Every structure is written in structure tokens, then in C-alpha cells.
PDB file of C-alpha atoms and ligand atoms in Angstrom:
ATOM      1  CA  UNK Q 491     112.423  24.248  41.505  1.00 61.00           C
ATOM      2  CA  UNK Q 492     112.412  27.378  42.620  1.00 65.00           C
ATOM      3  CA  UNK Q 493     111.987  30.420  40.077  1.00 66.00           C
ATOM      4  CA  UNK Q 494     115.518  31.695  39.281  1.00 70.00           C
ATOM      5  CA  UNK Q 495     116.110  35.176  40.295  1.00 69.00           C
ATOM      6  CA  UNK Q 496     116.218  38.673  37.877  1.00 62.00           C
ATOM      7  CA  UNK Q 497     119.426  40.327  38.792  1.00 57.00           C
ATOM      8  CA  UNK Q 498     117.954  43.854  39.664  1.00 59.00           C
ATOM      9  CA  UNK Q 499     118.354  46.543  37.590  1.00 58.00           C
ATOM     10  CA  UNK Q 500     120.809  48.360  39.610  1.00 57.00           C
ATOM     11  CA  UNK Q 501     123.196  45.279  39.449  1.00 60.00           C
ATOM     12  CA  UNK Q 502     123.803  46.700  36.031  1.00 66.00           C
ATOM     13  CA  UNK Q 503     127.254  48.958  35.849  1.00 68.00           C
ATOM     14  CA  UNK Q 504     125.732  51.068  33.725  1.00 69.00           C
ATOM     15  CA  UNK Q 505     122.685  52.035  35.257  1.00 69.00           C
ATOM     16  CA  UNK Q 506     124.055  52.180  38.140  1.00 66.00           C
ATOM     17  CA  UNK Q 507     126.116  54.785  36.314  1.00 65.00           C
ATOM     18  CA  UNK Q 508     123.473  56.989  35.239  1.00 68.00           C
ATOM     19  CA  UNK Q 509     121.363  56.635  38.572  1.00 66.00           C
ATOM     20  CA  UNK Q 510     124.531  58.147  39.976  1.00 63.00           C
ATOM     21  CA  UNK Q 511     125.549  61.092  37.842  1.00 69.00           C
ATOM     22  CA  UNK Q 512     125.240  64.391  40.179  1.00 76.00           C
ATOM     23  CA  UNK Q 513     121.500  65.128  39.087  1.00 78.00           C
ATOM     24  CA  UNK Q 514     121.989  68.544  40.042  1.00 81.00           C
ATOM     25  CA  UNK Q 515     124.817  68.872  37.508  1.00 85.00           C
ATOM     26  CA  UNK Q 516     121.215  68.613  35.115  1.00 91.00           C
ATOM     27  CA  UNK Q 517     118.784  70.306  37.241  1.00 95.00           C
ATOM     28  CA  UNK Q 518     117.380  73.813  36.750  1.00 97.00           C
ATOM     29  CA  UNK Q 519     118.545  76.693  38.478  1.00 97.00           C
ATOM     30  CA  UNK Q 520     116.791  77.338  41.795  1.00 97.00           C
ATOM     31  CA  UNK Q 521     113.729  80.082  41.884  1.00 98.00           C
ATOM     32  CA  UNK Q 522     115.305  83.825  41.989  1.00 97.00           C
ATOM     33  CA  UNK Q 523     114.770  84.600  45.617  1.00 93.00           C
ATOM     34  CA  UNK Q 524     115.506  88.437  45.290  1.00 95.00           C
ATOM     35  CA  UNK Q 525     113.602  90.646  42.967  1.00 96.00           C
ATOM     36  CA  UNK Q 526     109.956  90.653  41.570  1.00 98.00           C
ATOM     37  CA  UNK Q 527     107.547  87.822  41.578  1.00 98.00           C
ATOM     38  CA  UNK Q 528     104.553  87.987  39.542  1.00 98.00           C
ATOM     39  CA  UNK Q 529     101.315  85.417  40.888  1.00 98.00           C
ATOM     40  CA  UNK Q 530      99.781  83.700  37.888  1.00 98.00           C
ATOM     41  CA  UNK Q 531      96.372  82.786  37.932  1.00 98.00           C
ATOM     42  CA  UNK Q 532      96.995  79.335  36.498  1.00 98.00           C
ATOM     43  CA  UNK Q 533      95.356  75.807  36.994  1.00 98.00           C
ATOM     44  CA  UNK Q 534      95.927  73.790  38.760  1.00 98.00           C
ATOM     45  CA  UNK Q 535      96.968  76.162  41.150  1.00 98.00           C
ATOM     46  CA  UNK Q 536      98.335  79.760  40.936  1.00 98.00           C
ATOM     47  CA  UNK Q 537     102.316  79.810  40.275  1.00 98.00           C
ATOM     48  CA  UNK Q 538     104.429  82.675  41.566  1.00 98.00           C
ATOM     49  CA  UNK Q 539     107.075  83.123  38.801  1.00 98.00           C
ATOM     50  CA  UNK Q 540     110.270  85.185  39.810  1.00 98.00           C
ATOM     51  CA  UNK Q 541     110.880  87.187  37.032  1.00 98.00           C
ATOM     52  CA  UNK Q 542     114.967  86.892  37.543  1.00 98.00           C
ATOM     53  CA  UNK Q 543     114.585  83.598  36.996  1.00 98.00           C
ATOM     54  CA  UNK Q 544     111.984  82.808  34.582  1.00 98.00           C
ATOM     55  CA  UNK Q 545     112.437  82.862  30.362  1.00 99.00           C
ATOM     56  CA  UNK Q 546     109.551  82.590  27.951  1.00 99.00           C
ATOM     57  CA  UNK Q 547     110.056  79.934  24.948  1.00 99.00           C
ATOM     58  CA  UNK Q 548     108.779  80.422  21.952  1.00 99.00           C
ATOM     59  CA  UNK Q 549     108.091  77.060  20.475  1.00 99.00           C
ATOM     60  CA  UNK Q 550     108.709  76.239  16.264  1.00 99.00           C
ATOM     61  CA  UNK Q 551     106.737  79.543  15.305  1.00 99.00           C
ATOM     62  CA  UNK Q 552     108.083  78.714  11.556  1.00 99.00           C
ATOM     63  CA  UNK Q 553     106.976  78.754   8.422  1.00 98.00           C
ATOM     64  CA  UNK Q 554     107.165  75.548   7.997  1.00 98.00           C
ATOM     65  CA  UNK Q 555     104.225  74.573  10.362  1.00 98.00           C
ATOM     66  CA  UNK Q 556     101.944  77.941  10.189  1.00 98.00           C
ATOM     67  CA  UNK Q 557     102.068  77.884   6.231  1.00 98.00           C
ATOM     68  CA  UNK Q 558     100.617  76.400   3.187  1.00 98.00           C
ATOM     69  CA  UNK Q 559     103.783  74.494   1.373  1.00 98.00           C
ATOM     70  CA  UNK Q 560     105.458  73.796   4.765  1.00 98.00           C
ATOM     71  CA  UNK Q 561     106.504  70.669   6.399  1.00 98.00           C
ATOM     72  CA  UNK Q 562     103.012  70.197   8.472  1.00 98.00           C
ATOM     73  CA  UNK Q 563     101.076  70.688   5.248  1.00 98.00           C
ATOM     74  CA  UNK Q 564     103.684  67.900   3.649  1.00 98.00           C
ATOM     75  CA  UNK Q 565     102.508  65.846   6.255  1.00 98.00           C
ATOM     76  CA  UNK Q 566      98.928  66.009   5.200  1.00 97.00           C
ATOM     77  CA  UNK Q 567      97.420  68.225   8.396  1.00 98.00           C
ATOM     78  CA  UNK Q 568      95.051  71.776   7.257  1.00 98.00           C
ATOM     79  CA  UNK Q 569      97.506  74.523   8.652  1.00 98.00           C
ATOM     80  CA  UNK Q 570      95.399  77.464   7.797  1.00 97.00           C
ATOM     81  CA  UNK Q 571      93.649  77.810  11.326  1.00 97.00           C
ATOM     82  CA  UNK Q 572      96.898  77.958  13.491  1.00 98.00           C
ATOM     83  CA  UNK Q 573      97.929  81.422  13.007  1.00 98.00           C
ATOM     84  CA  UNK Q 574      95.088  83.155  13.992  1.00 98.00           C
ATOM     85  CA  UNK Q 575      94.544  80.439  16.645  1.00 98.00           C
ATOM     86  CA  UNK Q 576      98.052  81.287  18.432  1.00 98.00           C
ATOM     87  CA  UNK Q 577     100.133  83.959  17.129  1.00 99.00           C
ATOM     88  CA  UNK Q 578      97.699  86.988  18.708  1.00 98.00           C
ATOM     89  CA  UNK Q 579      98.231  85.691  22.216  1.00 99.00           C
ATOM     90  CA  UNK Q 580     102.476  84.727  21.156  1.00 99.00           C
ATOM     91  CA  UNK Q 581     102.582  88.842  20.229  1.00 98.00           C
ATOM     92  CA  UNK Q 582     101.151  89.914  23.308  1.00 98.00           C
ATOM     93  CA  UNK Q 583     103.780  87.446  24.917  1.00 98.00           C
ATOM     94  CA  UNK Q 584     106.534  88.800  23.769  1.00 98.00           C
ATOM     95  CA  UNK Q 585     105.570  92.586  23.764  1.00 98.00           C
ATOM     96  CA  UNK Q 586     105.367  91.816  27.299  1.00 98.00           C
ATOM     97  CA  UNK Q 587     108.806  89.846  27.709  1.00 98.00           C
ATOM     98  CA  UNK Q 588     110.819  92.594  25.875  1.00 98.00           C
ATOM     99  CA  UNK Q 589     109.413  95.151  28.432  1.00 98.00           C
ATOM    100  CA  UNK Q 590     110.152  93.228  31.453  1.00 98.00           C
ATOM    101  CA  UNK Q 591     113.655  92.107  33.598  1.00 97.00           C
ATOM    102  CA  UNK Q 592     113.427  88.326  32.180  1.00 98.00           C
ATOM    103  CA  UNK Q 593     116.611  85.968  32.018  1.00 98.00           C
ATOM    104  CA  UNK Q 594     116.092  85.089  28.852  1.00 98.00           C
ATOM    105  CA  UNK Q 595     113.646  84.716  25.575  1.00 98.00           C
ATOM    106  CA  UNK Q 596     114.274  82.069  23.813  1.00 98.00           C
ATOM    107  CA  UNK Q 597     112.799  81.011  20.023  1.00 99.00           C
ATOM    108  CA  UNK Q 598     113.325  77.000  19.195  1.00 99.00           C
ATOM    109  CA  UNK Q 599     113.221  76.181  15.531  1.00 98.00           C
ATOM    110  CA  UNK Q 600     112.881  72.758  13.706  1.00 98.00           C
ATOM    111  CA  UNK Q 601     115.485  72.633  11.446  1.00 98.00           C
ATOM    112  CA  UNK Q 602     118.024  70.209   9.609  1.00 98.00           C
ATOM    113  CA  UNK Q 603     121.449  70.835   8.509  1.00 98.00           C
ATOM    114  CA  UNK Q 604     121.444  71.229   4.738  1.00 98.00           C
ATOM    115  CA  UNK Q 605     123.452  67.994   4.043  1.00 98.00           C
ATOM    116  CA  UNK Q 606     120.930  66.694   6.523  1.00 98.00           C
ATOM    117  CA  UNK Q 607     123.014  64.969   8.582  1.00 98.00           C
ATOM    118  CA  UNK Q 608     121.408  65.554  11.639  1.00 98.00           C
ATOM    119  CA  UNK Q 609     118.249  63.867  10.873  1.00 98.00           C
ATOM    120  CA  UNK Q 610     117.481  60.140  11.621  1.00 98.00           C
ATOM    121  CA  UNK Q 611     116.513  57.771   9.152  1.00 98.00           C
ATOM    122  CA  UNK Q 612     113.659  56.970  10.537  1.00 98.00           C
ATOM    123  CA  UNK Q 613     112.598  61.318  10.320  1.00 98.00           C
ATOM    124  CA  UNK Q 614     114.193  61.003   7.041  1.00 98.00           C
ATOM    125  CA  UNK Q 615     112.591  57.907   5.206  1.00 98.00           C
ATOM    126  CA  UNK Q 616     110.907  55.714   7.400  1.00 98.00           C
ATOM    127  CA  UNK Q 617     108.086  53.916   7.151  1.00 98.00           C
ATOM    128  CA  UNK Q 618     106.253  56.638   8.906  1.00 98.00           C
ATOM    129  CA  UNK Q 619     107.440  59.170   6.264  1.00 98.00           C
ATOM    130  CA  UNK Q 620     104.791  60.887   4.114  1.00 97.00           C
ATOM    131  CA  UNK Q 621     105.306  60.035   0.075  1.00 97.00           C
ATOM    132  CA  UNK Q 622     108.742  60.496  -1.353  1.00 97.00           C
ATOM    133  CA  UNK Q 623     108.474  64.043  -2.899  1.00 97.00           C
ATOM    134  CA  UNK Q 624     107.053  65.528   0.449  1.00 98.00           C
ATOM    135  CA  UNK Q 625     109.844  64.463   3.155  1.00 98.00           C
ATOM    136  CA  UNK Q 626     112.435  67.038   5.044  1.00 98.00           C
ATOM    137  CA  UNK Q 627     114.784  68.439   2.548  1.00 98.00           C
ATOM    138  CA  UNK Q 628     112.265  68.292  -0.723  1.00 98.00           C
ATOM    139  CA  UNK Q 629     110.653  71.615  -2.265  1.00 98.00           C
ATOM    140  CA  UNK Q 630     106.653  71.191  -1.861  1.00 97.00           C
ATOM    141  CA  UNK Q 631     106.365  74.665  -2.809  1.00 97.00           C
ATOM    142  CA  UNK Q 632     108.919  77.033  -4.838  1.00 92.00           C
ATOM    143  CA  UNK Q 633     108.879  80.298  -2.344  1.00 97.00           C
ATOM    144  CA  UNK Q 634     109.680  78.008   0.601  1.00 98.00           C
ATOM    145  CA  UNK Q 635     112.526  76.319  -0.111  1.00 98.00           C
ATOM    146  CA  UNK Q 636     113.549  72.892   1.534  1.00 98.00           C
ATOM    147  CA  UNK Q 637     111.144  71.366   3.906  1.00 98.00           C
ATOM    148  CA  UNK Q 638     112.535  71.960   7.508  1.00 98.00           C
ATOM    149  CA  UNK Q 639     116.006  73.296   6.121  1.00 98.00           C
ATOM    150  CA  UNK Q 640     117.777  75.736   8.178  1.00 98.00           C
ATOM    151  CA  UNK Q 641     118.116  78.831   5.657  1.00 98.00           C
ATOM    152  CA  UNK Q 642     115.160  77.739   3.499  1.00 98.00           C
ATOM    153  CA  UNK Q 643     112.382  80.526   3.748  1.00 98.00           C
ATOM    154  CA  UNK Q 644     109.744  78.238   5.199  1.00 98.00           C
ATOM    155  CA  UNK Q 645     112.081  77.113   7.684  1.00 98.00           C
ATOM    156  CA  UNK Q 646     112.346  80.642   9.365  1.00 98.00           C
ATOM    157  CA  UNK Q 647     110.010  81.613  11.549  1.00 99.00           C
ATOM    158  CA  UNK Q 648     106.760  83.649  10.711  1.00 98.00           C
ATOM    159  CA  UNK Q 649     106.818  87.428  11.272  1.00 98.00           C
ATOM    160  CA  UNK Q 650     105.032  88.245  13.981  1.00 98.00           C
ATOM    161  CA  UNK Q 651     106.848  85.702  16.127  1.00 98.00           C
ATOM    162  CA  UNK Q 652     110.490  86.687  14.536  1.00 98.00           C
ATOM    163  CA  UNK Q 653     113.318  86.796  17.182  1.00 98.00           C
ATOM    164  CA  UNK Q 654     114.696  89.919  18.009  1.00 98.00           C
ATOM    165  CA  UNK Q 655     118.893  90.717  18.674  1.00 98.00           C
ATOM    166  CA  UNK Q 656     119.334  89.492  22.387  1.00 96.00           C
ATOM    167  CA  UNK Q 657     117.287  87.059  21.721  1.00 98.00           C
ATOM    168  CA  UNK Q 658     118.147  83.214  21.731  1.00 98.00           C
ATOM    169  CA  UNK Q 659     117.336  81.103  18.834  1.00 98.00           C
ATOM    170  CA  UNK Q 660     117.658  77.159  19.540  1.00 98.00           C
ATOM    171  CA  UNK Q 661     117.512  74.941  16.215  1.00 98.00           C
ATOM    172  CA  UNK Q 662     116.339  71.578  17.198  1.00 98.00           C
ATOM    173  CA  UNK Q 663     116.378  68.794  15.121  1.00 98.00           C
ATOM    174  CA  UNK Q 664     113.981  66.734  17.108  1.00 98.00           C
ATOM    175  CA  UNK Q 665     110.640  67.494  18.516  1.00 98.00           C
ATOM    176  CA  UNK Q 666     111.887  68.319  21.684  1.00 98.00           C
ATOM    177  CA  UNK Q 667     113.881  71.386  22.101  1.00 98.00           C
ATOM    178  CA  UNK Q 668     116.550  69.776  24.612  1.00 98.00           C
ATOM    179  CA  UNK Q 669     117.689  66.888  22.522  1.00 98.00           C
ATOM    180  CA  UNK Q 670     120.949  67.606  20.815  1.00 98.00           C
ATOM    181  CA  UNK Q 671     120.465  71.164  21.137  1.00 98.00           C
ATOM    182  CA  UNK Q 672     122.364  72.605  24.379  1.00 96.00           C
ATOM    183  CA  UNK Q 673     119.458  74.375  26.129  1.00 98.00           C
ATOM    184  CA  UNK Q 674     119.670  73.167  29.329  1.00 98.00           C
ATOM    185  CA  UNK Q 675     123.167  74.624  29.316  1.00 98.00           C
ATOM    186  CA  UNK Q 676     122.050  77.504  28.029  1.00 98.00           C
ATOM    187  CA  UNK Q 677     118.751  77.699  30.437  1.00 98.00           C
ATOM    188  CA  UNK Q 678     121.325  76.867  33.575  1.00 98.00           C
ATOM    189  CA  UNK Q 679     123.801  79.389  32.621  1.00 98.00           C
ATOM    190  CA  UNK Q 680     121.388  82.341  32.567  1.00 98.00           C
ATOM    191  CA  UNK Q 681     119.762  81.098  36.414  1.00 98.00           C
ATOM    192  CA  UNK Q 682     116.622  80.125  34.612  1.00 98.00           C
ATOM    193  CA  UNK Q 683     114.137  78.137  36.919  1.00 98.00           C
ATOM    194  CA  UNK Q 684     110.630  79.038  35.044  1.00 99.00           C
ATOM    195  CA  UNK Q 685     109.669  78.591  31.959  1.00 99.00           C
ATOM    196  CA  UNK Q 686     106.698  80.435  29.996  1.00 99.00           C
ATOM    197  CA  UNK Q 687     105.594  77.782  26.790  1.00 99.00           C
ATOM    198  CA  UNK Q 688     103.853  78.785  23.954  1.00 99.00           C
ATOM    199  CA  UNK Q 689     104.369  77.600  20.063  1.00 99.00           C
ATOM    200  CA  UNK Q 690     103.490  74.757  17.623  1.00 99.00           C
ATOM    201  CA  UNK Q 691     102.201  72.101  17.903  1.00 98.00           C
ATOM    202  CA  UNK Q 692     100.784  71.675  21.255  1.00 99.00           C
ATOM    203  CA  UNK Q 693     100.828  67.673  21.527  1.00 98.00           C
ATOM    204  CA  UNK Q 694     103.848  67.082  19.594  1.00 98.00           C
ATOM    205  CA  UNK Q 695     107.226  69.491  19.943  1.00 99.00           C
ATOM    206  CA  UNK Q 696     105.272  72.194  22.530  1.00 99.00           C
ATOM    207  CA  UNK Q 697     104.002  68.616  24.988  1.00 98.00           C
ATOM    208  CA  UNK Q 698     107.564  67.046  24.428  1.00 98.00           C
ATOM    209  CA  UNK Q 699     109.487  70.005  25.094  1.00 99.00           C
ATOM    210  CA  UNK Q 700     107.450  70.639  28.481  1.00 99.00           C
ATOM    211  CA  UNK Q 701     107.885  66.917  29.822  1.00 98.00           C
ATOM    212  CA  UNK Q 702     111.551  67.409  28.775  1.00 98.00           C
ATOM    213  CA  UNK Q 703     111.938  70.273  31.196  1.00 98.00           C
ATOM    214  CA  UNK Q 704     109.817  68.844  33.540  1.00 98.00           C
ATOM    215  CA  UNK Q 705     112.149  66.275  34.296  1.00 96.00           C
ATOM    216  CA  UNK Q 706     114.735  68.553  34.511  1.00 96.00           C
ATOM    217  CA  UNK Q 707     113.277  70.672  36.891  1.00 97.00           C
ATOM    218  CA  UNK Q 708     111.728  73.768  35.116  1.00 98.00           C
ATOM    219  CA  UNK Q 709     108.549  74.746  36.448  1.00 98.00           C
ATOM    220  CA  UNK Q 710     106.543  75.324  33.355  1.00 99.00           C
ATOM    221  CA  UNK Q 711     103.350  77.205  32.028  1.00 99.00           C
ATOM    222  CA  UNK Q 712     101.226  76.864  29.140  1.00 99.00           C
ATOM    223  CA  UNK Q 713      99.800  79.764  28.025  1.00 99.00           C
ATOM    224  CA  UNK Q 714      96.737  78.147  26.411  1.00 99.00           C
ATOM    225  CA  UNK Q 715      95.802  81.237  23.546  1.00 99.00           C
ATOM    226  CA  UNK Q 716      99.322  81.021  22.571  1.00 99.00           C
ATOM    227  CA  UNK Q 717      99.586  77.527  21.734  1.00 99.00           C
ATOM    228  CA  UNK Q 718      98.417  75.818  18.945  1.00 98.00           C
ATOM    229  CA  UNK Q 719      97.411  71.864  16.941  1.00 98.00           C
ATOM    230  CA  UNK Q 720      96.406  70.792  13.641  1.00 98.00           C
ATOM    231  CA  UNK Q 721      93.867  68.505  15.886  1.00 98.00           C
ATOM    232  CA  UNK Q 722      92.107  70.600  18.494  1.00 98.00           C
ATOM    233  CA  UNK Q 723      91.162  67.933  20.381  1.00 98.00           C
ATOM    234  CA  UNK Q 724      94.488  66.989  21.130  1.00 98.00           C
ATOM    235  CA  UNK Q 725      95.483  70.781  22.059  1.00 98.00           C
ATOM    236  CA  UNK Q 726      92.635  70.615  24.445  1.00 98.00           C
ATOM    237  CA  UNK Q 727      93.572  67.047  25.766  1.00 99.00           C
ATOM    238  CA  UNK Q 728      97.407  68.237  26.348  1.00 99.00           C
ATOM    239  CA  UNK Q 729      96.042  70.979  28.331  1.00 98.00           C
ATOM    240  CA  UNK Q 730      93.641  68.479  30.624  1.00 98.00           C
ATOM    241  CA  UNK Q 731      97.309  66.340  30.799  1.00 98.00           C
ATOM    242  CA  UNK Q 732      99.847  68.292  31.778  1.00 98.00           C
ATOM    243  CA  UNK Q 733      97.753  69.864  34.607  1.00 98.00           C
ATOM    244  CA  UNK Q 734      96.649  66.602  35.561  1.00 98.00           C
ATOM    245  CA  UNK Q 735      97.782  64.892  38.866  1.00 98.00           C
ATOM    246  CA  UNK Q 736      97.941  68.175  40.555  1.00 98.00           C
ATOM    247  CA  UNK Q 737     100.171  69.553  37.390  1.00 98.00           C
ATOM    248  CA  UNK Q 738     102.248  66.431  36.207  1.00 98.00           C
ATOM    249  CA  UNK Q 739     103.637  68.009  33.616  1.00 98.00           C
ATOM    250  CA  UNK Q 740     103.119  71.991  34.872  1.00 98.00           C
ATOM    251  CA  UNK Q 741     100.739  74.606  35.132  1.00 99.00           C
ATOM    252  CA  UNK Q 742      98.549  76.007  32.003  1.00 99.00           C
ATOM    253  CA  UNK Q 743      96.908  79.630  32.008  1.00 99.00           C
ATOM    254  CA  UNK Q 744      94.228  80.676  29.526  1.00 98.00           C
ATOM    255  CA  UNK Q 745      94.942  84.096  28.447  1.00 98.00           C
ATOM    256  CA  UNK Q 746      98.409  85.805  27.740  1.00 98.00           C
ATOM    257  CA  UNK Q 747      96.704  88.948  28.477  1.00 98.00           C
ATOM    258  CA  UNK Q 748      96.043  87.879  31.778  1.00 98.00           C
ATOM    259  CA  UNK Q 749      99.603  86.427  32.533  1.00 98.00           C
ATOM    260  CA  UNK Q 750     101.218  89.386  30.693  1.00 98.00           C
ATOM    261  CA  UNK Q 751      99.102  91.756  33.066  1.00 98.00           C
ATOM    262  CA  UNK Q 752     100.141  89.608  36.107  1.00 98.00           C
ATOM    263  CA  UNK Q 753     104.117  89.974  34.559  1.00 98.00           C
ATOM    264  CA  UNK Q 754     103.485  93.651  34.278  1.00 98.00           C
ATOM    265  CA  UNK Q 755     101.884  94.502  38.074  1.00 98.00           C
ATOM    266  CA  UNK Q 756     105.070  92.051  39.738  1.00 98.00           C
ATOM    267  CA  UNK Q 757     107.843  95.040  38.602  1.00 97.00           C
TER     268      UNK Q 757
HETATM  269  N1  TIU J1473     103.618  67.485  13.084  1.00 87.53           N
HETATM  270  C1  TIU J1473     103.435  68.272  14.103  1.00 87.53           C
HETATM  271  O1  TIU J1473     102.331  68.443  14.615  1.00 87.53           O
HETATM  272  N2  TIU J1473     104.485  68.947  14.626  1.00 87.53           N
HETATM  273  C2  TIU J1473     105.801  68.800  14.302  1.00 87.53           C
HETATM  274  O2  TIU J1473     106.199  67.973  13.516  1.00 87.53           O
HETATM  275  N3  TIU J1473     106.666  69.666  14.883  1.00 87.53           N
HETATM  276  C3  TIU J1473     106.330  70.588  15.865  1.00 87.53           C
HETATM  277  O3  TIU J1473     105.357  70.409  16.579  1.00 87.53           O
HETATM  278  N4  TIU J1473     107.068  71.684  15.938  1.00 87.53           N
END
């Protein structure tokens, strides 16, 4: 007898669907054409980033993952090395940003509703959760309030990194900054086709958040001194990934110094 047949995939109505939405109605904006263009020195090969077109995004600098009594120390991890580890090379990011003709500089934040609405039960209490008493919206320690809570004091973000007015602040309540949040919108409306990455933590919301705009279209770089895991050897294997496969994922660059110089000399 022969085998019986799979209807394909694209038999399906809705697939078919969402194969057939306008993908450009999701797509990045193209590359600024007109104005300056900085060259990167980035693996796996140099980038030219127009400057018109390109924002920096400032990954989940909070509190709550950079601080004793936030949510990363609720979830067991030593948080004590990230600061030093990222936030130098994040300042000389955003010195550089506010001095330069960018479309945009954007700050996510991972942060719940109060009534926590917008957080799955799975985040909430799953299986995965750490003990009762140290889950989102419990106090682990008095000064910072509710564990990733917008408004709590270890939900906002850490000083050095604090957005400035003109600045864009995305809360996220997943680990990738374009779920539920309304920055691609935001991203398309301001002609943004380049993204500069840096923030916490580098294989979980900083790696999500790149693959997300990867598939989207964003050309992205990781600025390697500016990023930042509880497990360095997952920092440095996100690094080897996303510039994998001729730069699967994007392009990475060691030093902001050096991409902040390479900014600077494009205006
Ligand atoms: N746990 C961990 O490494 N990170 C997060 O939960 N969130 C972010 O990375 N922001």
C-alpha cells in the first residue's frame, strides 16, 4: 500500500496566511543612503553603519539584574561582577550616542505590571520558578521593592546607564525586547535600519533580542565590553554564535572605544 501522503504545510489556510502577510509591512527601514557612515571594525567583517539610520539599545541595565536583592540574584546567579564587567564600555556608549546625529537611543527594561498581569504563568510560578518567596513580584530585599516591578527601585535601571529626556524607554515583559512591546513600530517609525546592542544578560534577553531583530531585518552589533552574563562562558559562546556563519545573527566589536571613535570620525 502505498504510504499516504502529508498534506504540505502550505495547504494549511493559516500558514498560508502568515507566509503571505506583506513582510515588508515588518521589515526594518532601509540603510540611510544620505548623510554620514561610520566603518566599524567588527568581526566577521567590518559594517558601515549610517548614522541616520542606526539607534543604539541599551539592553535591561536595571537594578534588578546588576544588584544584590534583584531578580538575577533571586534566581540564584553571583551578580557582583557584571557592573564593572559592562557598564564602563555602556557609558562610553552613550556619551558617544548623545553627541552624535542618531535616530534614536533606546533603553529596554524588564518589567511587570504591578497587578502582574502581563506575566505568564509559567514566568510567574512554573516549575522552572525559583522557591516561592523569591519569584517576580516578592520583596527579596527591603530597598528594592518588588522583584521585576515597574516602579519598584530595583526595577529601574542603574545610574550610570539611566535614560535621559529624548530618550526611549521600552518595558518588556519577556526576554526579548520585541514581544508585546511595540518596538519594531517604534524602530520603523524613526527609519532605523542598524542597531548598536549592549546590556544584560548576553545569552538570555541581549541574544534573544538580537535574533529577534535579526529576523526582522536590523543589522545588528554587539559591542562585546558592553555586554554582560552571570556565566562567562556563555557571554563568550554568544559572541562565537552570532558571528558565526559569516554573522548569523550580526556583527560583534570588542571595544566601545573603538566603535565610539569610528562613530565620532564618520560626522
Ligand atoms: N536570567 C538572566 O540571565 N537574564 C534575565 O532573566 N533577563 C535578562 O537577561 N535581562
Amino acid at each position: 500500500m502505498a504510504p499516504k501522503k502529508r498534506p504540505a504545510a502550505a495547504d494549511n489556510g493559516a500558514v498560508k496566511r502568515a507566509r503571505g502577510q506583506q513582510a515588508d509591512e515588518h521589515f526594518a527601514a532601509k540603510a540611510a543612503m544620505e548623510g554620514p557612515i561610520a566603518k566599524v571594525n567588527t568581526l566577521p567583517k567590518p559594517v558601515s553603519l549610517p548614522l541616520k539610520s542606526t539607534a543604539l539599545v541599551c539592553i535591561d541595565f536595571q537594578k534588578d539584574f546588576l544588584d544584590v536583592g534583584g531578580f538575577g540574584h533571586a534566581l540564584g546567579n553571583d551578580v557582583t561582577k557584571l557592573a564593572d564587567e559592562c557598564l564602563p564600555g555602556a557609558a562610553k556608549l552613550l556619551e558617544a550616542a548623545r553627541n552624535l546625529p542618531l535616530a534614536a537611543i533606546i533603553h529596554t527594561k524588564e518589567a511587570h505590571l504591578e497587578d502582574l498581569s502581563d506575566c505568564c504563568e509559567m514566568k510567574l510560578s512554573g516549575p522552572r520558578c525559583p522557591p516561592e518567596d523569591k519569584r517576580i513580584g516578592k520583596v527579596l530585599a527591603e530597598g528594592m521593592g518588588r522583584l521585576l516591578v515597574d516602579g519598584s527601585p530595583g526595577n529601574d535601571f542603574v545610574d550610570v546607564a539611566k535614560p535621559r529626556d529624548g530618550e526611549i524607554v521600552v518595558p518588556k515583559p519577556g526576554k526579548g525586547a520585541f514581544f508585546l512591546t511595540g518596538l519594531n513600530e517604534i524602530l520603523r517609525a524613526k527609519g532605523v535600519s542598524h542597531l548598536i546592542v549592549c546590556g544584560v544578560t548576553t545569552e538570555v534577553c541581549v541574544q534573544t533580542t538580537m535574533r529577534e531583530a535579526n529576523d526582522r531585518g536590523y543589522e545588528c552589533v554587539l559591542v562585546e565590553d558592553a555586554t554582560a552574563s552571570y556565566i562567562p562562558k556563555f557571554k563568550a559562546a554568544t559572541i562565537e554564535m552570532v558571528r558565526s556563519q559569516g554573522g548569523i545573527v550580526g556583527y560583534t566589536v570588542e571595544k566601545a572605544e573603538d566603535l565610539a571613535r569610528a562613530l565620532q570620525a564618520a560626522v
